[in-house]
Coordinates of C-alpha atoms and ligand atoms in Angstrom, one line a residue:
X1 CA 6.3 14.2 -9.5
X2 CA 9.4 13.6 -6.6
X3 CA 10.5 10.8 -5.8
X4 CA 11.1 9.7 -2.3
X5 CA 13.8 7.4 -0.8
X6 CA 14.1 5.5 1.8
X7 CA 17.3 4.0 3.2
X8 CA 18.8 2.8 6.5
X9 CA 21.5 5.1 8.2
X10 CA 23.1 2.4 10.6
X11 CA 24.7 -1.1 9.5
X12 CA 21.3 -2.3 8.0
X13 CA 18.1 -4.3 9.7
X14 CA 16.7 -1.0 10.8
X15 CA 13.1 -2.2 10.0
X16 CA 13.2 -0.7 6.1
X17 CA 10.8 -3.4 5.0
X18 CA 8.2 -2.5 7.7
X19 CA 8.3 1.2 7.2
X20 CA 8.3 1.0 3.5
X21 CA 4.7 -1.4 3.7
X22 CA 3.3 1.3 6.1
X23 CA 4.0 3.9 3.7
X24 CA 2.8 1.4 0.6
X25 CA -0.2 3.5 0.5
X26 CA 0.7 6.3 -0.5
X27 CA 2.9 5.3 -3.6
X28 CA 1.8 4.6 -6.5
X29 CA 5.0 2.5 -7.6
X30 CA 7.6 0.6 -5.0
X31 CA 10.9 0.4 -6.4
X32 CA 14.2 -1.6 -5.0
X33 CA 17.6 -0.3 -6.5
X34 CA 20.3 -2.3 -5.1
X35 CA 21.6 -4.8 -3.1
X36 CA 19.8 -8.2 -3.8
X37 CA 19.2 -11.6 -1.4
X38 CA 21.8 -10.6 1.2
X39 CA 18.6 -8.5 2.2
X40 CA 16.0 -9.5 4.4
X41 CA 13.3 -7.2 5.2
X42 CA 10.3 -8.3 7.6
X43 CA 7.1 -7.3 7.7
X44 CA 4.3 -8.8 9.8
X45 CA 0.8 -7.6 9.6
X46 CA -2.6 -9.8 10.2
X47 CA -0.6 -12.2 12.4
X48 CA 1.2 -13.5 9.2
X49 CA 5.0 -13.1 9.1
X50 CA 6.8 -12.0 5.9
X51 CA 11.0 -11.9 5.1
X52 CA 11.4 -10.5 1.3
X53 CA 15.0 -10.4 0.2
X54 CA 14.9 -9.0 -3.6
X55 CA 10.6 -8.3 -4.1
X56 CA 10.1 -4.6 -3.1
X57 CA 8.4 -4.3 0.2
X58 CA 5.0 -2.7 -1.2
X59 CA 4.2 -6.2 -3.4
X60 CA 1.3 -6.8 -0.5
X61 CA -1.0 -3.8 -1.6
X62 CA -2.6 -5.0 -4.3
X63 CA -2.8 -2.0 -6.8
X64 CA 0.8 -1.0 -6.4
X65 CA 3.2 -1.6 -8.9
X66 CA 6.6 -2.9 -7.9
X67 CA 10.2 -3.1 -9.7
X68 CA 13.4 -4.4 -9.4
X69 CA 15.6 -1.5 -10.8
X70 CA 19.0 -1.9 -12.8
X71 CA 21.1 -1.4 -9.7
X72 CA 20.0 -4.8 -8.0
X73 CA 21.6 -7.9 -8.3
X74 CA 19.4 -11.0 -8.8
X75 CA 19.4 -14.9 -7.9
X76 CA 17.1 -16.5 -10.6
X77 CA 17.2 -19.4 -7.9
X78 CA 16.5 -17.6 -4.6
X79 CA 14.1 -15.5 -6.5
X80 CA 11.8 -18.3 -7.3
X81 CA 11.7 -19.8 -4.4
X82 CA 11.5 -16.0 -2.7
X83 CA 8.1 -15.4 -5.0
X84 CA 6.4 -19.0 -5.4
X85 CA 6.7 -18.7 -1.4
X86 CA 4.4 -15.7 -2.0
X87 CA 2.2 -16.9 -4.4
X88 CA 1.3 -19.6 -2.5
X89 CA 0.4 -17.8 0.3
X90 CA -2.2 -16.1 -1.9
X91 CA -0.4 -12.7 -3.2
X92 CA -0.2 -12.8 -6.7
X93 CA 3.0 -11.0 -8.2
X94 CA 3.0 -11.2 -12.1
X95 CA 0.7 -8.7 -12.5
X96 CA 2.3 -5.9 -10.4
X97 CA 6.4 -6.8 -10.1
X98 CA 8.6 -5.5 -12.9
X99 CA 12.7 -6.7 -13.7
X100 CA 14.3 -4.4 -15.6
X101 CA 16.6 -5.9 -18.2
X102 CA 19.5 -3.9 -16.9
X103 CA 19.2 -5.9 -13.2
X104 CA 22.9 -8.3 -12.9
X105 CA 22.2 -11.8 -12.5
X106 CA 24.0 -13.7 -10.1
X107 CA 25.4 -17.2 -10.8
X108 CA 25.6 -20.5 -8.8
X109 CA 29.8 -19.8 -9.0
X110 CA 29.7 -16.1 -7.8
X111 CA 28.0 -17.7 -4.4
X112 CA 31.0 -20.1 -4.3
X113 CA 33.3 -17.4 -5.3
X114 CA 32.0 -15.3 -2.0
X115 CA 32.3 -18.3 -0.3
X116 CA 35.9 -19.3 -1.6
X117 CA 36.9 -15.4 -1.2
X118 CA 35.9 -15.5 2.3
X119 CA 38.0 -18.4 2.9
X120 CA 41.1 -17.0 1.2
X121 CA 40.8 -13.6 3.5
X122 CA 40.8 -15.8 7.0
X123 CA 40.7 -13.9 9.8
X124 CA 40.3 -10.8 7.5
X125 CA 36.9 -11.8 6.1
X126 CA 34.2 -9.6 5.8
X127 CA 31.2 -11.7 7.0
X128 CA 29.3 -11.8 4.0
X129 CA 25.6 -13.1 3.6
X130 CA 27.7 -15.8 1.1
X131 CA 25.1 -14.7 -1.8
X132 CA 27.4 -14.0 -4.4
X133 CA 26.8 -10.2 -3.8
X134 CA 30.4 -9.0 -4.5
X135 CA 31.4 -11.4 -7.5
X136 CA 27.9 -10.3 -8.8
X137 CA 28.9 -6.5 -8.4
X138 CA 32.5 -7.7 -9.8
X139 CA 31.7 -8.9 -13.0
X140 CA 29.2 -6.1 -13.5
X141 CA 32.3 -3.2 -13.1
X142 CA 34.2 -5.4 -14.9
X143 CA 32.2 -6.0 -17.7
X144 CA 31.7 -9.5 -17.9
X145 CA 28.4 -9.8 -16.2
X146 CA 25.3 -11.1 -17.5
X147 CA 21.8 -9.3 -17.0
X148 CA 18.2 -10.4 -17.3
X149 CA 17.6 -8.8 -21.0
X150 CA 20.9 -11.8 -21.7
X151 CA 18.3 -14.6 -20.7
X152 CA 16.0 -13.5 -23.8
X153 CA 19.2 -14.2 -26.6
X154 CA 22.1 -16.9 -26.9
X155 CA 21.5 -17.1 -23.0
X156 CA 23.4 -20.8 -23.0
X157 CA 26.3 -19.5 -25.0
X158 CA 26.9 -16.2 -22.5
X159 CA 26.5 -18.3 -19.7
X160 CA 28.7 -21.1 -20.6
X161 CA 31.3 -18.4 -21.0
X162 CA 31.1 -17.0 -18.2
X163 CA 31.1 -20.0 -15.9
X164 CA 33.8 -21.4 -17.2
X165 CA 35.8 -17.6 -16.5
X166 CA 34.6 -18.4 -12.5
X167 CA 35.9 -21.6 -13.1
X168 CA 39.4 -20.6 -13.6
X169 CA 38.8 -18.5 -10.8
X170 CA 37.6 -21.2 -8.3
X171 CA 40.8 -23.3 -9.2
X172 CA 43.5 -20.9 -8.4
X173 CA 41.5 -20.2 -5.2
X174 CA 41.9 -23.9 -4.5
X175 CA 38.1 -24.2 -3.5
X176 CA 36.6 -27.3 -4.2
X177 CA 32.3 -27.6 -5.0
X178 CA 29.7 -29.5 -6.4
X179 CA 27.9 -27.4 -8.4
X180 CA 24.8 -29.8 -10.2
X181 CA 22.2 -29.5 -8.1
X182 CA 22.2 -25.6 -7.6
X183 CA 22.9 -24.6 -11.5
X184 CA 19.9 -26.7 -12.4
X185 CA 18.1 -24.9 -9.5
X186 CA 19.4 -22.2 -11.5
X187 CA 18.6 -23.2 -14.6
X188 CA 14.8 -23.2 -13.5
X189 CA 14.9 -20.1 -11.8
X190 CA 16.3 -18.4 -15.4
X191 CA 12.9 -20.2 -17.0
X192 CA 10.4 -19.3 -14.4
X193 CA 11.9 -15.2 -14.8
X194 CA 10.9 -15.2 -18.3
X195 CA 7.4 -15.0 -17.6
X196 CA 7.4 -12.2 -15.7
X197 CA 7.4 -8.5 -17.1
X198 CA 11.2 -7.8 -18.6
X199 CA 11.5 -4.2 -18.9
X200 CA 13.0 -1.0 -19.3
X201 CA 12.8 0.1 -16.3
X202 CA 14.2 3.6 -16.3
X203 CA 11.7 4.5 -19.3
X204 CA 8.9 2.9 -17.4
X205 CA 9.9 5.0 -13.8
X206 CA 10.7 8.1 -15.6
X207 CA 7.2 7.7 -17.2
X208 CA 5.1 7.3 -14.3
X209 CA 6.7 10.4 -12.8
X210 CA 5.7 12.1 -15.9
X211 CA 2.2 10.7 -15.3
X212 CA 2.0 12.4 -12.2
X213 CA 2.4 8.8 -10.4
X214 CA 4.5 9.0 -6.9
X215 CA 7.6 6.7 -6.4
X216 CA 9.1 5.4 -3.4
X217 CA 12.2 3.8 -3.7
X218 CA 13.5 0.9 -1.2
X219 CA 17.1 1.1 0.2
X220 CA 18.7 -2.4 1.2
X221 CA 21.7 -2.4 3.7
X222 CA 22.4 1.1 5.2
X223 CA 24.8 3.7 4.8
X224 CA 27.4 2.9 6.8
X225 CA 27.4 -0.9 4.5
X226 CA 28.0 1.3 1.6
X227 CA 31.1 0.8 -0.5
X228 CA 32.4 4.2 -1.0
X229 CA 30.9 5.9 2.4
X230 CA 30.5 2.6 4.4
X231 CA 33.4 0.8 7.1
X232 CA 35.4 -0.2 4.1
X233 CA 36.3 -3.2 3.3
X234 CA 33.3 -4.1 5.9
X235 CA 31.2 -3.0 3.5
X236 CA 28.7 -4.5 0.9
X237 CA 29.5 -4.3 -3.2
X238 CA 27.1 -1.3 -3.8
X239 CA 26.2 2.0 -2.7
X240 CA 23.2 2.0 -0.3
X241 CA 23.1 5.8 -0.4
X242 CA 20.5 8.2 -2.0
X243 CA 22.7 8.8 -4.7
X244 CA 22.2 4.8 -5.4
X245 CA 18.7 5.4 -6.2
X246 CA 19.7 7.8 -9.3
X247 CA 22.2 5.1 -10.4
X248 CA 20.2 2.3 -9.8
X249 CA 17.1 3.3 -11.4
X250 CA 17.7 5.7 -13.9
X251 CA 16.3 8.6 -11.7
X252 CA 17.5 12.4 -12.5
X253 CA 19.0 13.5 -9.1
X254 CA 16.4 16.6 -9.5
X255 CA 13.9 13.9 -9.4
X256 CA 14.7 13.7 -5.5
X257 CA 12.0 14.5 -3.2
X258 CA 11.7 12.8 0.6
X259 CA 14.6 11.2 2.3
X260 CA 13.7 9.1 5.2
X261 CA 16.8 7.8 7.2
X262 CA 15.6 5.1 9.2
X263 CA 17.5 4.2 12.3
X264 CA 17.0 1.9 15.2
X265 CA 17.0 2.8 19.1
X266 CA 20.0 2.1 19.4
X267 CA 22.1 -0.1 17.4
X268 CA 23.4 -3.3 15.2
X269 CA 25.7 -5.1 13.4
X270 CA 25.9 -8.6 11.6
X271 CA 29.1 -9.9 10.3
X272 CA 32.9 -8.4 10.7
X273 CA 34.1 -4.7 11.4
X274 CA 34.4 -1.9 13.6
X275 CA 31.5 -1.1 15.5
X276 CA 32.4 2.0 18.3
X277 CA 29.2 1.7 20.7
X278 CA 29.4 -1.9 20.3
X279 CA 28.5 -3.7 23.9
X280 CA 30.3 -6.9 24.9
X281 CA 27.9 -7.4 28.7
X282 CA 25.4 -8.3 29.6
X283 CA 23.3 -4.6 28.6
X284 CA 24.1 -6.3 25.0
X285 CA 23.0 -9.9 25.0
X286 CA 19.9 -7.6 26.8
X287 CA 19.1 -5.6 23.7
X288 CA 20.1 -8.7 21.4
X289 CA 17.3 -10.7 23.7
X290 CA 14.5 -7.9 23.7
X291 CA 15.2 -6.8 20.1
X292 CA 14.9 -10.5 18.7
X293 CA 18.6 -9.6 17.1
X294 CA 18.8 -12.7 14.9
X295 CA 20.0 -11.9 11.0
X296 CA 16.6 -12.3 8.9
X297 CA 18.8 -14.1 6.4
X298 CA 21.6 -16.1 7.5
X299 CA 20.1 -16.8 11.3
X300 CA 23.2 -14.8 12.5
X301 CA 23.3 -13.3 15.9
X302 CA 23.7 -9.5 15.7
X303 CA 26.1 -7.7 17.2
X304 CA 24.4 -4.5 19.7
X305 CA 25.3 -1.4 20.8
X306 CA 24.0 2.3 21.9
X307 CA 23.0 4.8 19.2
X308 CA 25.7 6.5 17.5
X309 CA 24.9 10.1 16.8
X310 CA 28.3 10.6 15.3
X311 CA 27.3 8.0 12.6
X312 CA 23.9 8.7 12.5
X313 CA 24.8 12.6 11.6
X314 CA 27.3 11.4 9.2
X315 CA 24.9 9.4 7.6
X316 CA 22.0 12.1 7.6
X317 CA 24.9 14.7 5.8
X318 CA 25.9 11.8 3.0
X319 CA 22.2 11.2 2.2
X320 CA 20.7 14.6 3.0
X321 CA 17.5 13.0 5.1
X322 CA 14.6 15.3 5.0
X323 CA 13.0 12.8 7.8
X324 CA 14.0 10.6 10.1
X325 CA 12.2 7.4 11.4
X326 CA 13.2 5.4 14.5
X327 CA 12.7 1.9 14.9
X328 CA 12.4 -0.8 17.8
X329 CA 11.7 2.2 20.9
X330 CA 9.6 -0.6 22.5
X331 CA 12.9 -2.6 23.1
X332 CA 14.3 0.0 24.8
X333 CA 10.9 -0.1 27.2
X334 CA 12.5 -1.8 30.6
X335 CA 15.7 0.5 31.0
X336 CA 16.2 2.9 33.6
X337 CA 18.9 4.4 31.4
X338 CA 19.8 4.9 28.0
X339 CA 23.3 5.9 26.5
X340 CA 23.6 7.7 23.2
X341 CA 27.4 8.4 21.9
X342 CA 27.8 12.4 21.2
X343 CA 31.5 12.5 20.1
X344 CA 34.4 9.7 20.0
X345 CA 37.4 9.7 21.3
X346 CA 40.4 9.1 19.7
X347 CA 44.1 9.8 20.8
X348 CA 42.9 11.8 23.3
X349 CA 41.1 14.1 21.1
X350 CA 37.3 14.7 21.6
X351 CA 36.3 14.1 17.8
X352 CA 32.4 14.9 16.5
X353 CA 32.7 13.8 13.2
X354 CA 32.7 10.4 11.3
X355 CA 36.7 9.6 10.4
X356 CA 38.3 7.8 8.0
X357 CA 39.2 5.0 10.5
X358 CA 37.3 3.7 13.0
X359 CA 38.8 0.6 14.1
X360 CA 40.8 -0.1 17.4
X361 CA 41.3 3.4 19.8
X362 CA 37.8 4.7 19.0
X363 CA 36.5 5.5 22.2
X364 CA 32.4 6.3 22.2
X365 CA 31.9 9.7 24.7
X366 CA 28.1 8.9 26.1
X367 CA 25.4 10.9 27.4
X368 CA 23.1 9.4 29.5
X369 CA 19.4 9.7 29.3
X370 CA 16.1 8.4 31.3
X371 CA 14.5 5.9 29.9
X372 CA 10.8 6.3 29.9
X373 CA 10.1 2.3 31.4
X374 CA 6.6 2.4 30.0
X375 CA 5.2 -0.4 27.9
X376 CA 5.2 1.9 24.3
X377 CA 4.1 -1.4 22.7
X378 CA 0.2 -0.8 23.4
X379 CA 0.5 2.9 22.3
X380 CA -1.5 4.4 19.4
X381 CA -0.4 8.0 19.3
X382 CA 1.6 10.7 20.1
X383 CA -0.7 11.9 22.8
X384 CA 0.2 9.0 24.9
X385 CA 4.0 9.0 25.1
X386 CA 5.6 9.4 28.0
X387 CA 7.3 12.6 29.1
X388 CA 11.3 10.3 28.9
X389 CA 10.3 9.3 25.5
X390 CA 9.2 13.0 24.1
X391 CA 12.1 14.0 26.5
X392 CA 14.9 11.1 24.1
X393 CA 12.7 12.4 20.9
X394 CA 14.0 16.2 21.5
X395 CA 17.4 15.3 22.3
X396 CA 17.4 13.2 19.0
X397 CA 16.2 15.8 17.1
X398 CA 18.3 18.6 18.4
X399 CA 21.4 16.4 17.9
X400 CA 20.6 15.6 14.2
X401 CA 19.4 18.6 13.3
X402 CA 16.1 16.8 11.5
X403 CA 12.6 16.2 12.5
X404 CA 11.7 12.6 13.5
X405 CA 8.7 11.9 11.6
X406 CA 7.6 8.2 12.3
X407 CA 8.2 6.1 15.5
X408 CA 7.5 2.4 15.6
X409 CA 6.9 0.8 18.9
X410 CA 6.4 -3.1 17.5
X411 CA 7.3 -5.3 14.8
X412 CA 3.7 -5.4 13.5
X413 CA 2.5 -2.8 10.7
X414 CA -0.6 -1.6 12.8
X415 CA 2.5 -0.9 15.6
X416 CA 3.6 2.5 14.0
X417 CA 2.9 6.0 15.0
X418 CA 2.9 9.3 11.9
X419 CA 4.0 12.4 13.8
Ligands
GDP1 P1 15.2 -4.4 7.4 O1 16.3 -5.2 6.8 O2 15.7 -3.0 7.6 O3 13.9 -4.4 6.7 O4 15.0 -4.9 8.9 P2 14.9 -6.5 9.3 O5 13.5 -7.0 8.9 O6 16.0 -7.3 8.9 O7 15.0 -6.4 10.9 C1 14.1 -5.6 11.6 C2 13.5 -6.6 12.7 O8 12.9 -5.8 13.7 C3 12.4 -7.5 12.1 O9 12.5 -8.7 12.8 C4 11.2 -6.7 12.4 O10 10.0 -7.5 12.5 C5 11.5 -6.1 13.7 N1 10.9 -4.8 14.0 C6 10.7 -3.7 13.1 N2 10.2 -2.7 13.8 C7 10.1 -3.0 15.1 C8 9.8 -2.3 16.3 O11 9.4 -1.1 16.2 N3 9.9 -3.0 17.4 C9 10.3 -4.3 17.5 N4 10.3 -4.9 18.7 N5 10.6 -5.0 16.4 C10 10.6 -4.3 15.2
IMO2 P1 19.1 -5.5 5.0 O1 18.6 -4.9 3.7 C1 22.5 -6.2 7.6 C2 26.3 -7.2 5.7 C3 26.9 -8.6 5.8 C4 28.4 -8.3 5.8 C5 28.5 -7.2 4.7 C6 28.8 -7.7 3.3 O2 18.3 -6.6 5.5 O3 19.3 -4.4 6.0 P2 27.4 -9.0 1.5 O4 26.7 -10.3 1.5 O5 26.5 -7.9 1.2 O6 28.6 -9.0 0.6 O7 27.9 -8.8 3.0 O8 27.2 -6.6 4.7 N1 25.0 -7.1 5.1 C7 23.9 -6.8 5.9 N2 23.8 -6.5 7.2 N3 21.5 -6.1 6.8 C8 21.6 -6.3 5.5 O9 20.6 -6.1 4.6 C9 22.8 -6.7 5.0 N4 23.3 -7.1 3.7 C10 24.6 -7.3 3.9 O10 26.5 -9.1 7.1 O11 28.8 -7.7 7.0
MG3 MG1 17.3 -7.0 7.2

């Protein structure tokens, strides 16, 4: 059996949680494989609201098994309070969400590490979530890290070590903290993991695929986030690409089936970096106020823009998406035009491909298209789009050169429409 990915192809929030709970049922197994609780991924359905930052998006369907692969980075304390949230809204979890062994923990000190590395870069930072992401990602290329199979032997010993390495750190940063009250947060997040299922996860994936079970595996971030591929250094610690999921789960390439890139209308960005179609008027704060552009995690507002195709068909190569999904049409709903960027500029020279630099003279080259003004919120299927939209479909899909096979038209999961 293939495996199928699915990952964003902007700078993250393209909707990934809401896709990947629409597409819950048919999966047998949901599976996360990098990134950790710098993501937030919403899904509402039956008027209830939902924001899961390291629980795989399919942990509502009942019968569906869900795992944390070896490529995510876990906060024992965020997790707990992420999952007791859910179980007492009713959703039971220890029956159906598996942590590999091989998933990086991260510490109270690598949050006050991001915090104190932030601090230290000034004007340079990179706007992190302040999660503890890259420390995390750090210590685990470095080879100091600890991972959840360490919580099961000497646990105290392996932490005490490694603390007292931050430590070190945290002094010749000069950054001051008080760290009681979240390492015995901590502390109880470490106990309350242990009584969940603390596996091998690559055996366990590799088996169901064997077993003739489907997997669909949950990209956090997007591509253009990624640390090799991504806006370096305005990037996250790990790669949000396809090839992630092989890494981060223990998945033969071969294995590969599906790609869905996932991209919104237009587009978004929270925290620091360049950002071509970026809008600074008043069409911005008007897709910022329509798109309800407010980070799911740290309540940031997020920066918006037109659609980049230049991106978008840069991300589509490094990923090779088999299908492409767009998100948050509906917003788009009131204008009377819409820009999409074919080429940049730069220097003078008309450029149609994703360079190594895009900060400062990169100058977005627009086409300008109808918009279809039509409420697409109320819309059920295909049959009832307007001519505009089918009319911005086509010209999508001719630019990127791949079929566009789901269109969502509302936050809510019944607000989705299967081409
Ligand atoms: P993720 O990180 O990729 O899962 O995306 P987020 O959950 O961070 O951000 C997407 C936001 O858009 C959430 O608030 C969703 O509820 C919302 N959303 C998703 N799809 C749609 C849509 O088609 N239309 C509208 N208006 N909102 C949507
Ligand atoms: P989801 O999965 C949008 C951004 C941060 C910052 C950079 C590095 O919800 O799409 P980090 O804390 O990872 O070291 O921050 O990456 N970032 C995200 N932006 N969506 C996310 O996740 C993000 N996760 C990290 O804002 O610019
Ligand atoms: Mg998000």
């Amino acid at each position: 059996m293939k495996v199928d990915v699915l990952l964003g192809l902007q700078w993250g929030d393209e909707g990934k949680g809401k896709v990947v709970d629409v597409l819950t049922p048919k999966y047998d197994v949901i599976a996360r494989f990098q990134g950790g609780p710098n993501a937030g991924h919403t899904l509402i359905f039956e008027d209830q609201k939902y924001v899961l930052r390291s629980i795989p998006s399919g942990i509502f369907q009942g019968d569906k098994v869900n795992i944390i692969g070896n490529g995510v980075v876990l906060d024992p304390a965020r997790f707990m309070e992420e999952a007791k949230s859910l179980e007492a809204a009713g959703h039971e979890l220890k029956d159906r969400l598996y942590i590999s062994k091989k998933t990086h923990l991260i510490l109270p000190t690598h949050r006050l590490l991001d915090a104190a590395y932030e601090q230290q870069k000034g004007d340079d930072k990179v706007g992190t979530t302040g999660r503890g992401i890259g420390p995390a990602y750090t210590d685990k290329v470095s080879r100091n890290g600890l991972r959840v199979g360490d919580i099961l032997c000497n646990f105290e010993e392996k932490y005490a070590k490694l603390k007292a390495h931050h430590e070190v750190l945290l002094q010749n940063l000069d950054y001051s903290y008080d760290l009681d009250k979240e390492e015995k947060e901590w502390l109880a997040g470490i106990a309350y993991l242990k009584e969940f299922n603390l596996i091998d996860s690559e055996h366990t994936i590799n088996q169901y695929l064997d077993n003739g079970k489907s997997v669909l595996c949950e990209g956090a971030q997007g591509t253009l986030l990624d640390v090799d591929f991504g806006s370096y250094p305005y990037v996250t610690s790990s790669n949000t690409v396809c090839a992630g999921a092989c890494t981060g789960l223990g998945i033969a390439p071969k294995r590969i089936g599906d790609v869905f890139g996932i991209f919104k209308a237009y587009c978004t960005r929270v925290g620091e970096g360049p950002f071509p179609t970026e809008l600074f008027d008043n069409t911005g704060d008007l897709i910022c106020e329509l798109g309800g552009e407010f980070g799911s995690v740290t309540g940031r507002k997020r920066r918006c823009g037109w659609i980049d195709l230049v991106a978008l068909r840069y991300s589509i190569m490094i990923n090779g998406v088999t299908k492409l999904i767009m998100m948050k049409s509906d917003v788009l709903d009131t204008f009377e035009t819409i820009k999409a960027c074919v080429a940049y500029k730069i220097d003078g020279e008309e450029v149609d491909y994703f360079p190594y630099d895009i900060e400062g003279n990169v100058e977005p080259i627009y086409t300008e298209i109808t918009g279809w003004q039509t409420d697409m919120t109320k819309v059920k299927s295909e049959d009832e789009f307007p001519e505009e939209f089918n009319a911005y479909l086509s010209f999508l899909e001719e630019e990127l050169g791949v079929d566009i096979a789901i269109v969502s038209v509302g936050p809510d999961r019944e607000q989705t429409i299967v081409r």
